[in-house]
Amino acid sequence: MSRDHLPWGPVVPAEVVWNDQGEPLSTVYNDCYFSQNDGAGESQHVFLGGNGLPQRWQTHSFANFCIAETGFGTGLNFLLTWQAWRDSPSQPDIHYIAFEKHPLSKQDLERALSLWPALRPLASELLDAYPGLLPGEHRLLFEGGRLTLDLWWTDADEALADIASHGERWVDAWYLDGFAPARNQSMWQTTLYQYAAALSRKGATLATFTVAGTVRRGLSEAGFEVAKQPGFGRKRECLRAVLGDIHSSAPDVTGPHWDLRNAQPACPESAIVLGGGLAGCAIAAALARRGVLVTLVERGKLAAGGSGIDRGVLYTRLSKEHSSLADFASQSFRFASRYYRGLFSEGLLNQRVDGELCGCFQQIDHTENTDALAAVLTGLDDFVQLLPADDASRRIGIEQDHAGYWFPESGWLNPEAVCAAVTSHRNIVVLEHCGEVVLQRDGPHWDAHAGGVSLATGQCAIVAAGYAGKTLQQLDWLPAQRIRGQITRLPASPDCAGLKAVLCHEGYMTPARDQHHIIGATYDIGDTEPACRARDHRHNLNRLAKAVPQWHNKLASVDERELDGYVGFRYASPDYLPMVGPVPDLPQFLEQFSSLRKNAKSMPLRKGPYQPGLYLTTAHGSRGLVSTPLASEMLASQICNEPLPVNRALARALSPARFIIRNLSRNRI
Ligand code: SAM
C-alpha cells in the first residue's frame, strides 16, 4: 500500500451529527456508531463476548493476544477491551489493530467518549495519544507497552491486504464493526474475509453484530465456521465465527517479495546490540520491553559519535506529496514525541535538564501562499499549525516577521540522557569501552568479541554502529555517506533570552540552558575534520543572523574564535531514509535477483535471502532523535514476528536490501 505522489494532508474525517441523547451518528453512512440502547452493553456482548473475552486470556498460549477491528470509530470497543484486560486476572500483552477510513476529529471523539463515565480514565489516555487526522499508521503504547494500539487510517480492505501480504498469522480475534452491510458495502467485501482468514492464528474467532446472509456466506467461504448467537437486548441475533482448518491463504497481492524472509524465526530470548548511540539504545529498549535479554556492546561510551551533541531537536518536515520520506518523517515524529513525553512522565528524563518539549517554530519561505498552506493543515493542530508572525512571536518569545509552522509536540533533547534513560531497563546489560567489536555467527548464536575475547552471545544481533558498521565484514557493501556537522554553543545574552521554544530556519537554535544556546548545524558531505573550526561557527552565526535580522549586529560582533562547539559525523543513506531491517545475504541476493540486471521490470516473485538473526538500524542522519524510536519499534516487531507499525511499502523503503535491488535494476552491481 503506497501513497506515493498523492497530495499530503489530513485524512477525510467522519461527518458526525448528534442525536437528542448526545450519541454520534454518521451522516455519510446514515447509521449510528453504537447501539442507541446501551451501546457499551451491546459492544461487550457482541464483540468481547462473541470472541470469548476475557475468558480466553486465561488459557492463551502466545505471549501476546492480537485483536483486529474493522472500524475504530469512537474507540468504544477498544476501551471496553482495555477495561476488561485491566480487570482480568490473566493478562497476555494485547496488540489491538484497528482500521478506520474516516477517523473522528479529536473534538468529536472527546464528545462521544464523554458518554461513558466509567471509561473516563482510559478515554483520557486514548485522547491524549490520539493522532487526530494525521494520515498513515500510528502505533500507540499504553500500560508501559503491554497494550499496543495500531491505528491504520485507511480503508480496512486495503490495510488488511497490506498486512496479509507478509504471509504471517498474527490475529486471535476479530471485531467486524463497520456499519450495517446494506449501508456500507465497501467494508463487507469478500476479500476482507479472505484476508481475515489468512491472517488468523489457529483457533481465531470473529464476532460481528450483523447476521446478513452475504456476511455469513463470505465468512464461510473464507474458512470460518459461522454460528448465530442470541443478540443483545431487543436484537434477536448476532454472529460468532471460528476459523476452521488452517489452509486459507490470502488473495494474491501484487508487488515484490524481496523484502520478506523465507522463514520467520521465533522471537529470540537474547540479543546483542552493537553500538550505543540513539539507534542502538532505542532498539535495545524496544527488545527489552518484549522480554528479550539484551547485551549492548559499545566501542566507547554511550551516546558518542553522531549522538554526542548536547541538545538535538525533534525536527520533522512537511511535504506537499506523500512519499516514503514524507510519511516516515511525519509518523516517526509523532511516535517520537510521545515516546519522549512518556520518558519525562515516568521520571526517566528531567524537564529542562535532559530536554523540553517546548515546541518548535519553523520559518517558511516568505513567498509561500500561507492561506493555501493553512487550508491543507486544517484538522492537524496537534501535529502542526500555521502561525501568523505575531502569534509566532508571542509563542516563541522573539520577534518574527513572517508566518511559519508551529510544531507543538516538538522540542529539544539531550541524546546522552535519552540513551541512559532507555537503557536503564532491567533486561539490558550495557558494556561500554569494548574497543573494536566483531560479530561472528557461531552455530545458532551470534558472538560479539573484541581482541579475541568473547563479550556476549545472542540468538540475534543488531548492528547499530553508524558508519562503523560498515567495517563489519557482513556489511562492507552498505552504501553510505558521512556528513560532518558542527554546532556552536552561543553564550546566553539578554538579547536572546526571550527564546522559549526551538527556532528552526536553515539551521536551528535552542532556548538557553546552562548559560548557552545551541545553534547549528553545518552540513558537509565528505569533510572529515574532527575539530571545531572558527569559520564553521561563523557560518552558523551568519545563518542565524539572516533568520533573526534584529540580532544581526550583535551576532556580527561575536568573535567566532572564542566559541565552543561540537563536531559529529552523521551517517546517511543515498536516499536519506535510514536502513532498518534484516541484513541481506549479498552473494545470494545477487544470484537470485540477477535477472534485474537485464530487465529492471522482471522482478522475481521470490522472498529475499537474509543472514539468519542479523539486523541493522543505521543511517539515521541528523534525525536520530526522531527516527530511532519508530524504527526500533518496527525492527523489534520484525525480530519478534509481530504486526509492523508501518505499512509494508514503508517497511520496504527502509529495508537495507533496497540498495541491492536498486543497484541490480540499474545494472551497477
Ligand atoms: N467500533 C466502533 C466503536 O467502537 O466506536 C464503531 C464503529 S462504526 C459502527 C463503523 C466505523 O467503520 C466508522 O467509524 C466508519 O467510518 C468505519 N468504516 C466504514 N467503512 C470503512 C472502510 N471501508 N474501511 C475502514 N473503516 C470504515
XYZ file of C-alpha atoms and ligand atoms in Angstrom:
696
model
C 0.000 0.000 0.000
C 1.877 3.017 -1.190
C 0.547 6.565 -1.107
C 3.461 7.930 -3.135
C 2.695 11.152 -5.019
C -0.802 11.589 -3.574
C -1.264 15.063 -2.108
C -0.249 15.132 1.561
C -2.842 16.372 4.030
C -5.253 15.278 6.741
C -7.416 12.204 6.201
C -11.069 12.875 5.422
C -12.744 12.930 8.834
C -16.029 11.381 9.868
C -19.089 13.552 9.405
C -20.993 13.283 12.604
C -24.289 14.609 13.935
C -25.511 14.147 17.492
C -28.960 12.844 18.433
C -31.056 14.010 21.399
C -29.224 11.602 23.697
C -25.919 13.109 22.610
C -24.947 10.000 20.640
C -22.969 10.252 17.387
C -24.463 9.310 14.017
C -22.618 9.168 10.726
C -24.164 11.334 8.049
C -22.150 9.595 5.328
C -23.407 6.106 6.183
C -26.637 7.204 7.833
C -26.019 4.854 10.725
C -25.115 5.010 14.410
C -21.654 4.343 15.852
C -23.054 2.143 18.597
C -26.441 0.914 19.669
C -28.696 3.662 20.972
C -29.854 1.276 23.622
C -26.925 0.641 25.992
C -24.175 0.822 23.378
C -21.467 -0.307 25.784
C -23.545 -3.289 26.893
C -24.146 -4.323 23.305
C -20.485 -3.920 22.306
C -19.458 -6.002 25.265
C -21.956 -8.713 24.413
C -21.288 -8.826 20.679
C -17.555 -8.235 20.384
C -15.929 -9.283 23.634
C -18.492 -11.958 24.461
C -18.557 -13.151 20.858
C -14.799 -13.711 20.978
C -14.888 -15.393 24.381
C -13.104 -12.487 26.071
C -11.835 -12.033 28.681
C -12.034 -15.782 29.491
C -9.755 -16.801 26.607
C -6.913 -14.781 28.060
C -6.681 -17.293 30.926
C -5.567 -20.061 28.608
C -3.899 -18.159 25.768
C -0.564 -19.765 24.945
C 1.197 -16.988 22.999
C 2.998 -14.051 24.594
C 0.543 -11.629 23.059
C -3.099 -11.695 22.088
C -3.904 -9.872 18.871
C -7.285 -8.308 18.128
C -8.135 -6.683 14.809
C -11.089 -4.355 14.398
C -12.622 -3.050 11.207
C -13.998 0.400 12.020
C -12.329 2.060 15.043
C -14.984 4.760 15.182
C -15.254 6.181 18.686
C -12.864 3.623 20.177
C -15.610 2.245 22.412
C -14.764 -1.384 21.625
C -11.111 -0.667 22.237
C -11.762 0.937 25.612
C -14.086 -1.850 26.707
C -11.423 -4.378 25.753
C -8.792 -2.416 27.650
C -11.061 -2.224 30.690
C -11.744 -5.967 30.543
C -7.998 -6.615 30.285
C -7.324 -4.451 33.316
C -9.920 -6.387 35.289
C -8.721 -9.772 34.043
C -6.680 -11.961 36.397
C -4.643 -13.159 33.441
C -3.161 -10.610 31.074
C -1.249 -11.573 27.964
C 0.114 -8.481 26.234
C -2.531 -7.109 23.883
C -1.920 -5.977 20.325
C -5.032 -4.209 19.042
C -5.022 -3.198 15.377
C -7.885 -1.021 14.193
C -8.689 0.292 10.741
C -10.596 3.470 10.095
C -11.294 5.204 6.817
C -12.849 8.331 8.340
C -11.481 8.981 11.839
C -13.379 11.193 14.228
C -11.785 14.537 14.926
C -10.350 14.743 18.416
C -13.190 17.032 19.479
C -15.834 14.579 18.258
C -14.020 11.684 19.861
C -13.944 13.514 23.175
C -17.625 14.272 22.965
C -18.544 10.694 22.059
C -16.446 9.193 24.842
C -17.890 11.544 27.442
C -20.984 9.328 27.256
C -19.152 6.631 29.251
C -18.171 7.970 32.686
C -16.899 4.545 33.785
C -14.341 4.608 30.968
C -13.171 8.164 31.627
C -9.602 7.429 32.842
C -8.892 5.186 29.862
C -10.651 7.541 27.463
C -8.468 10.394 28.600
C -5.313 8.342 27.932
C -6.629 7.490 24.490
C -7.484 11.102 23.753
C -4.074 12.205 24.875
C -2.415 9.827 22.416
C -4.927 10.150 19.587
C -3.243 11.086 16.280
C -6.197 13.151 15.060
C -6.339 13.295 11.287
C -2.638 12.766 10.614
C -2.507 10.315 7.697
C -0.799 6.951 7.904
C -0.374 4.264 10.542
C 0.030 5.195 14.180
C 1.351 2.998 16.936
C 0.247 3.998 20.421
C 1.622 2.266 23.508
C -0.253 2.061 26.787
C 0.259 0.229 30.066
C 4.038 0.511 29.851
C 3.959 -1.036 26.394
C 1.857 -4.075 27.358
C -1.063 -2.745 25.331
C -0.258 -1.753 21.765
C -2.821 0.052 19.646
C -2.097 0.334 15.929
C -4.416 2.756 14.179
C -4.444 2.485 10.405
C -6.203 5.484 8.938
C -7.218 3.774 5.752
C -9.779 1.557 4.126
C -9.960 -1.742 6.015
C -9.735 -3.944 2.936
C -6.654 -2.107 1.706
C -4.975 -2.230 5.106
C -5.725 -5.922 5.537
C -4.338 -6.676 2.092
C -1.154 -4.937 3.175
C -0.841 -6.766 6.487
C -1.803 -10.137 4.997
C 0.862 -9.700 2.328
C 3.503 -10.510 4.970
C 2.151 -14.068 4.896
C 2.090 -14.368 8.694
C -0.734 -15.431 11.020
C -0.973 -12.861 13.746
C -4.622 -12.351 14.751
C -6.539 -14.149 17.524
C -9.838 -12.267 17.496
C -11.750 -10.132 15.025
C -14.270 -7.393 15.670
C -16.140 -6.636 12.426
C -17.943 -3.380 13.104
C -18.337 -1.282 10.004
C -21.932 -0.009 9.927
C -24.758 -2.123 8.508
C -23.735 -4.001 5.326
C -26.724 -2.551 3.475
C -25.440 0.964 4.171
C -21.739 0.366 3.679
C -20.829 -2.313 1.172
C -17.228 -1.061 0.985
C -16.496 -2.658 4.333
C -18.097 -6.018 3.787
C -16.040 -7.371 0.903
C -15.328 -10.985 0.096
C -11.618 -10.215 0.036
C -11.788 -8.799 3.561
C -12.990 -12.173 4.897
C -10.232 -13.910 2.958
C -7.567 -11.609 4.391
C -9.023 -12.146 7.844
C -8.816 -15.922 7.439
C -5.280 -15.730 6.058
C -4.153 -13.590 8.999
C -5.821 -15.715 11.673
C -3.930 -17.916 14.059
C -5.230 -21.383 14.826
C -8.398 -21.097 16.907
C -9.004 -17.458 15.980
C -12.544 -16.203 16.483
C -14.598 -13.457 14.917
C -17.637 -11.539 16.059
C -19.995 -9.097 14.439
C -23.378 -7.563 15.112
C -24.779 -8.408 11.683
C -26.188 -11.743 10.586
C -26.641 -10.647 6.976
C -26.578 -13.606 4.594
C -23.798 -12.146 2.465
C -21.572 -11.780 5.504
C -22.257 -15.313 6.705
C -21.615 -16.768 3.255
C -18.471 -14.703 2.743
C -17.043 -15.800 6.075
C -17.913 -19.473 5.483
C -16.329 -19.446 2.054
C -13.188 -17.929 3.554
C -12.940 -20.819 6.038
C -14.771 -19.608 9.152
C -17.367 -21.781 10.894
C -20.187 -19.340 11.451
C -22.959 -19.531 14.065
C -25.747 -17.167 15.006
C -25.863 -16.201 18.672
C -28.548 -14.509 20.733
C -28.376 -10.737 20.242
C -28.257 -8.067 22.918
C -31.394 -6.515 24.379
C -34.123 -6.322 21.810
C -31.883 -7.529 18.967
C -32.530 -11.127 18.138
C -29.183 -12.271 16.808
C -25.522 -11.570 16.304
C -22.739 -13.617 14.748
C -19.794 -15.574 16.038
C -17.291 -17.465 13.932
C -14.274 -19.676 14.487
C -11.570 -20.315 11.949
C -11.840 -23.884 10.724
C -8.846 -25.776 9.352
C -5.920 -23.562 8.560
C -5.411 -23.816 4.858
C -6.588 -20.478 3.607
C -4.095 -18.181 2.014
C -4.502 -14.503 1.278
C -5.622 -13.441 -2.181
C -2.608 -12.618 -4.293
C -1.044 -9.276 -3.620
C 0.983 -7.823 -6.403
C 4.390 -6.317 -5.859
C 7.837 -7.564 -4.992
C 8.558 -10.056 -2.219
C 12.308 -9.494 -1.795
C 11.728 -7.664 1.493
C 10.220 -10.797 3.096
C 12.289 -13.543 4.656
C 11.983 -17.206 3.656
C 11.500 -18.349 7.208
C 10.441 -16.162 10.072
C 12.393 -17.165 13.189
C 10.692 -17.254 16.579
C 11.109 -14.270 18.889
C 14.645 -14.583 20.322
C 15.342 -14.866 24.032
C 18.594 -12.962 23.784
C 20.123 -10.342 21.533
C 23.361 -8.464 21.050
C 23.117 -4.824 20.087
C 26.285 -3.428 18.613
C 26.501 0.317 19.128
C 25.317 2.568 21.941
C 24.086 5.646 20.108
C 20.439 6.604 19.829
C 19.720 3.782 17.355
C 21.345 1.065 19.462
C 19.803 2.232 22.730
C 16.330 2.520 21.203
C 16.382 -0.984 19.687
C 17.755 -2.393 22.944
C 14.826 -0.780 24.768
C 12.243 -1.998 22.247
C 13.513 -5.585 22.550
C 13.863 -5.431 26.332
C 10.237 -4.353 26.598
C 9.336 -7.552 24.734
C 11.198 -9.664 27.274
C 14.372 -10.171 25.206
C 17.602 -10.154 27.246
C 19.854 -7.646 25.543
C 23.591 -7.087 25.807
C 24.548 -3.760 24.305
C 28.220 -3.550 23.376
C 29.757 -0.190 22.652
C 33.247 0.609 21.436
C 33.487 3.763 23.590
C 30.814 5.298 25.747
C 27.066 5.557 25.217
C 25.848 8.414 23.036
C 29.133 9.318 21.408
C 29.753 9.906 17.702
C 26.727 11.165 15.804
C 24.642 11.054 19.017
C 27.140 13.102 21.021
C 25.585 16.523 20.582
C 24.355 18.196 23.833
C 20.938 19.161 22.515
C 19.248 17.776 19.459
C 15.990 18.987 18.018
C 12.864 16.966 17.310
C 12.547 18.078 13.761
C 10.179 16.952 11.055
C 9.459 18.120 7.570
C 6.247 18.702 5.716
C 5.808 17.760 2.106
C 3.209 18.538 -0.465
C 3.072 14.915 -1.593
C 3.191 11.565 0.105
C 6.432 9.659 -0.267
C 8.235 7.184 1.949
C 10.428 10.030 3.174
C 7.451 12.289 3.964
C 5.406 9.510 5.573
C 8.285 8.276 7.687
C 9.067 11.863 8.719
C 5.566 12.565 9.997
C 4.842 9.151 11.513
C 8.201 8.842 13.252
C 7.940 12.403 14.577
C 4.548 11.721 16.083
C 5.752 8.460 17.646
C 8.970 10.042 18.953
C 7.325 13.000 20.634
C 5.002 10.677 22.547
C 7.895 8.368 23.373
C 9.845 11.208 24.973
C 6.778 12.552 26.701
C 6.468 9.095 28.263
C 10.100 9.189 29.449
C 9.502 12.571 31.096
C 6.329 11.425 32.801
C 7.984 8.222 34.050
C 10.729 10.373 35.577
C 13.419 8.841 33.350
C 14.126 12.264 31.838
C 14.167 15.552 33.747
C 12.385 18.583 32.372
C 14.678 21.427 31.267
C 17.773 19.414 32.206
C 17.546 16.489 29.778
C 15.196 18.149 27.336
C 11.994 20.073 26.938
C 9.022 19.504 24.675
C 8.629 23.254 24.367
C 7.513 23.324 20.711
C 9.374 24.353 17.618
C 8.733 27.165 15.183
C 9.848 26.533 11.617
C 10.265 29.607 9.484
C 8.897 29.224 5.976
C 9.760 30.687 2.665
C 8.232 34.179 2.537
C 6.870 33.546 -0.914
C 4.657 30.636 0.170
C 0.924 31.142 -0.030
C 0.078 30.902 3.644
C -3.695 30.713 3.129
C -3.266 27.653 0.939
C -0.923 26.067 3.483
C -3.327 26.753 6.338
C -6.130 25.072 4.395
C -4.017 21.938 3.869
C -3.214 21.702 7.571
C -6.773 22.060 8.843
C -7.501 19.387 11.423
C -3.836 18.632 12.164
C -3.478 21.100 15.038
C -1.790 18.705 17.425
C 0.853 17.979 14.834
C 1.396 21.303 13.131
C -0.236 24.730 12.901
C 0.409 27.627 10.613
C 1.121 30.620 12.857
C 0.945 34.207 11.655
C 4.012 36.288 12.559
C 2.502 37.973 15.634
C 1.289 34.665 17.112
C 4.662 33.135 16.364
C 6.443 35.993 18.121
C 4.318 35.525 21.227
C 4.697 31.750 21.154
C 8.474 31.630 20.884
C 9.314 34.841 22.715
C 11.262 36.615 19.995
C 10.078 38.867 17.203
C 9.236 37.127 13.914
C 8.466 38.910 10.643
C 6.699 36.074 8.870
C 4.284 33.240 9.350
C 5.655 29.750 9.823
C 4.897 26.254 11.069
C 4.445 25.592 14.745
C 5.069 22.021 15.906
C 3.642 21.986 19.435
C 4.924 18.491 20.282
C 8.495 19.207 19.285
C 11.370 20.435 21.428
C 14.955 19.572 22.241
C 16.589 16.625 23.978
C 19.984 15.624 25.230
C 20.783 12.362 23.401
C 23.093 11.150 26.156
C 20.289 11.458 28.701
C 17.917 9.675 26.310
C 20.384 6.806 25.830
C 20.860 6.433 29.587
C 17.114 6.594 30.215
C 16.056 3.967 27.707
C 18.830 1.504 28.562
C 18.007 1.596 32.281
C 15.665 -1.387 31.690
C 16.379 -4.492 33.766
C 16.639 -6.670 30.642
C 19.559 -4.649 29.259
C 23.227 -5.051 30.127
C 25.409 -2.247 28.784
C 29.089 -2.923 28.096
C 30.982 0.275 27.318
C 34.603 0.787 26.186
C 34.755 -2.581 24.432
C 37.062 -1.413 21.621
C 36.591 -2.746 18.079
C 33.888 -5.390 18.271
C 33.449 -8.083 15.642
C 30.340 -10.198 15.130
C 30.553 -13.839 14.228
C 27.941 -16.484 13.701
C 28.566 -19.450 15.952
C 26.007 -22.220 15.280
C 22.578 -20.856 16.203
C 24.089 -17.859 18.004
C 25.867 -14.638 17.275
C 29.004 -13.915 19.185
C 30.383 -10.434 19.784
C 34.097 -10.378 20.508
C 36.884 -7.865 20.719
C 40.603 -8.560 20.789
C 39.929 -12.312 20.820
C 37.718 -12.074 23.917
C 34.057 -13.030 23.707
C 31.877 -10.275 25.130
C 28.381 -11.575 24.571
C 26.306 -14.097 22.690
C 22.736 -13.740 21.488
C 20.205 -15.514 19.325
C 20.235 -12.450 17.159
C 22.466 -9.447 16.650
C 21.544 -5.927 15.686
C 24.148 -3.637 14.217
C 23.544 -0.036 15.204
C 27.083 1.210 14.923
C 26.553 4.057 12.489
C 29.294 4.371 9.929
C 31.478 1.966 11.908
C 29.016 -0.797 10.992
C 30.492 -0.726 7.518
C 33.714 -2.134 8.853
C 31.961 -5.401 9.685
C 32.543 -7.984 7.022
C 28.777 -8.653 6.749
C 28.082 -5.012 5.930
C 31.014 -3.753 3.936
C 28.761 -3.299 0.885
C 26.488 -0.748 2.536
C 26.189 2.495 0.623
C 26.878 5.408 2.842
C 27.917 8.926 3.196
C 29.406 10.615 6.234
C 28.281 14.162 6.728
C 30.201 16.374 9.088
C 28.106 18.628 11.297
C 29.389 21.326 13.635
C 27.226 23.014 16.234
C 28.067 26.193 18.100
C 27.466 26.922 21.775
C 26.375 30.526 21.763
C 26.663 32.133 25.217
C 23.308 33.257 26.610
C 22.741 37.005 26.429
C 19.857 39.376 27.262
C 19.110 39.836 23.529
C 18.325 36.156 23.025
C 16.985 35.408 26.493
C 13.352 35.622 25.360
C 13.585 32.496 23.190
C 11.388 29.877 24.846
C 10.911 27.351 22.055
C 13.146 25.900 19.366
C 13.595 28.084 16.322
C 14.231 26.330 13.008
C 15.336 28.214 9.923
C 18.000 26.923 7.561
C 19.631 25.906 10.819
C 18.239 25.870 14.345
C 18.585 27.431 17.778
C 17.510 26.067 21.148
C 16.433 28.111 24.171
C 19.306 28.915 26.556
C 20.138 26.324 29.210
C 23.380 26.137 31.201
C 24.136 29.662 30.023
C 24.217 28.827 26.331
C 22.104 28.202 23.259
C 22.910 25.521 20.719
C 22.955 26.801 17.176
C 23.665 24.700 14.186
C 24.481 22.870 12.300
C 26.837 22.769 9.364
C 26.341 20.069 6.761
C 29.435 18.990 4.860
C 29.481 15.756 2.918
C 32.884 14.130 2.795
C 34.519 16.592 5.227
C 36.494 14.573 7.770
C 37.866 17.300 10.052
C 37.103 16.195 13.632
C 37.946 19.504 15.345
C 35.741 22.595 15.542
C 36.568 25.342 13.070
C 36.043 29.064 13.661
C 34.745 29.558 10.142
C 32.023 26.989 10.754
C 30.971 28.836 13.894
C 30.784 31.968 11.735
C 28.652 30.100 9.222
C 26.201 29.113 11.992
C 26.123 32.701 13.310
C 25.512 34.175 9.867
C 22.615 31.877 9.146
C 21.048 32.772 12.471
C 21.538 36.491 11.739
C 19.734 36.008 8.438
C 16.830 34.306 10.202
C 16.604 36.869 13.033
C 17.676 40.192 11.467
C 17.316 42.134 14.745
C 20.245 40.127 16.108
C 22.438 40.854 13.122
C 24.742 43.411 14.722
C 25.023 41.508 17.946
C 25.949 38.267 16.137
C 28.336 40.085 13.812
C 30.264 41.323 16.831
C 30.757 37.832 18.299
C 34.332 36.592 17.946
C 33.909 33.151 16.457
C 37.412 32.140 17.547
C 36.259 32.313 21.158
C 33.321 29.998 20.650
C 32.975 26.451 21.748
C 31.091 23.695 19.859
C 30.914 20.043 18.871
C 31.606 18.109 15.696
C 29.689 14.956 14.882
C 29.505 12.785 11.799
C 26.076 11.875 10.573
C 25.730 8.701 8.620
C 23.128 8.991 5.883
C 21.978 6.737 3.073
C 21.799 7.927 -0.537
C 18.005 8.371 -0.304
C 18.131 9.887 3.199
C 15.924 7.214 4.701
C 17.508 5.127 7.443
C 18.408 1.488 6.835
C 16.389 -0.686 9.161
C 15.618 -4.384 8.837
C 17.188 -7.788 8.312
C 20.665 -7.861 6.782
C 20.639 -9.368 3.297
C 22.978 -12.119 2.224
C 24.646 -10.182 -0.574
C 26.056 -13.036 -2.744
C 22.746 -14.884 -2.652
C 20.774 -11.748 -3.380
C 22.948 -11.053 -6.402
C 22.399 -14.559 -7.663
C 18.677 -14.826 -7.033
C 17.780 -11.394 -8.370
C 20.322 -11.231 -11.177
C 17.609 -11.058 -13.857
C 17.041 -7.441 -12.807
C 20.354 -6.549 -14.424
C 18.905 -7.354 -17.821
C 15.386 -6.185 -17.211
C 14.593 -3.991 -14.240
C 10.909 -4.751 -14.659
C 11.289 -8.530 -14.378
C 11.190 -8.678 -10.588
C 11.436 -12.328 -9.481
C 8.491 -13.036 -7.179
C 10.589 -14.703 -4.533
C 11.454 -13.824 -0.994
C 14.883 -12.419 -0.194
C 17.826 -14.368 1.242
C 18.817 -12.844 4.577
C 21.544 -13.595 7.088
C 19.940 -15.560 9.914
C 19.367 -13.458 13.009
C 21.303 -10.423 11.813
C 19.649 -6.993 11.679
C 20.575 -3.412 11.054
C 19.409 0.010 12.198
C 21.577 2.802 10.916
C 21.866 5.860 8.664
C 19.505 7.972 10.748
C 21.348 11.061 9.502
C 20.654 14.176 11.546
C 17.226 12.919 12.588
C 18.143 10.138 15.007
C 16.090 11.607 17.851
C 13.022 11.494 15.650
C 13.578 8.381 13.600
C 15.065 5.852 16.017
C 12.031 5.246 18.283
C 9.696 4.224 15.442
C 12.479 2.493 13.503
C 13.223 0.423 16.603
C 9.593 -0.388 17.108
C 9.430 -1.612 13.526
C 12.631 -3.613 13.806
C 11.635 -5.182 17.123
C 8.315 -6.156 15.529
C 10.194 -7.783 12.643
C 12.553 -9.594 15.013
C 9.729 -10.839 17.234
C 7.346 -11.622 14.370
C 4.594 -9.164 15.247
C 2.492 -6.923 13.016
C 4.539 -3.908 11.983
C 3.749 -0.320 12.997
C 4.029 0.864 9.386
C 2.685 -0.349 6.077
C 4.701 -2.768 4.026
C 5.737 -0.241 1.382
C 7.247 1.923 4.099
C 8.983 -1.040 5.734
C 10.351 -1.961 2.310
C 11.524 1.603 1.760
C 13.570 1.304 4.972
C 14.934 -2.156 4.213
C 18.743 -2.221 3.802
C 18.333 -4.638 0.868
C 16.691 -1.890 -1.195
C 20.093 -0.734 -2.344
C 20.990 -4.152 -3.716
C 17.715 -4.300 -5.645
C 18.156 -0.727 -6.871
C 21.729 -1.291 -7.971
C 20.855 -4.526 -9.737
C 17.993 -2.767 -11.535
C 20.426 -0.063 -12.685
C 22.996 -2.708 -13.597
C 25.510 -1.213 -11.189
C 26.496 -4.393 -9.348
N -16.106 0.063 16.577
C -16.518 1.434 16.689
C -16.597 1.905 18.105
O -16.228 1.116 18.992
O -16.950 3.043 18.308
C -17.752 1.766 15.938
C -17.582 1.554 14.506
S -18.779 2.333 13.492
C -20.170 1.326 13.660
C -18.173 1.873 11.906
C -16.852 2.540 11.557
O -16.367 1.941 10.363
C -16.993 4.010 11.263
O -16.121 4.728 12.069
C -16.651 4.135 9.794
O -16.018 5.346 9.457
C -15.746 2.951 9.596
N -15.676 2.486 8.220
C -16.678 2.387 7.321
N -16.237 1.864 6.158
C -14.933 1.612 6.316
C -13.922 1.049 5.493
N -14.195 0.628 4.261
N -12.690 0.940 5.988
C -12.403 1.361 7.248
N -13.302 1.901 8.077
C -14.567 2.013 7.624
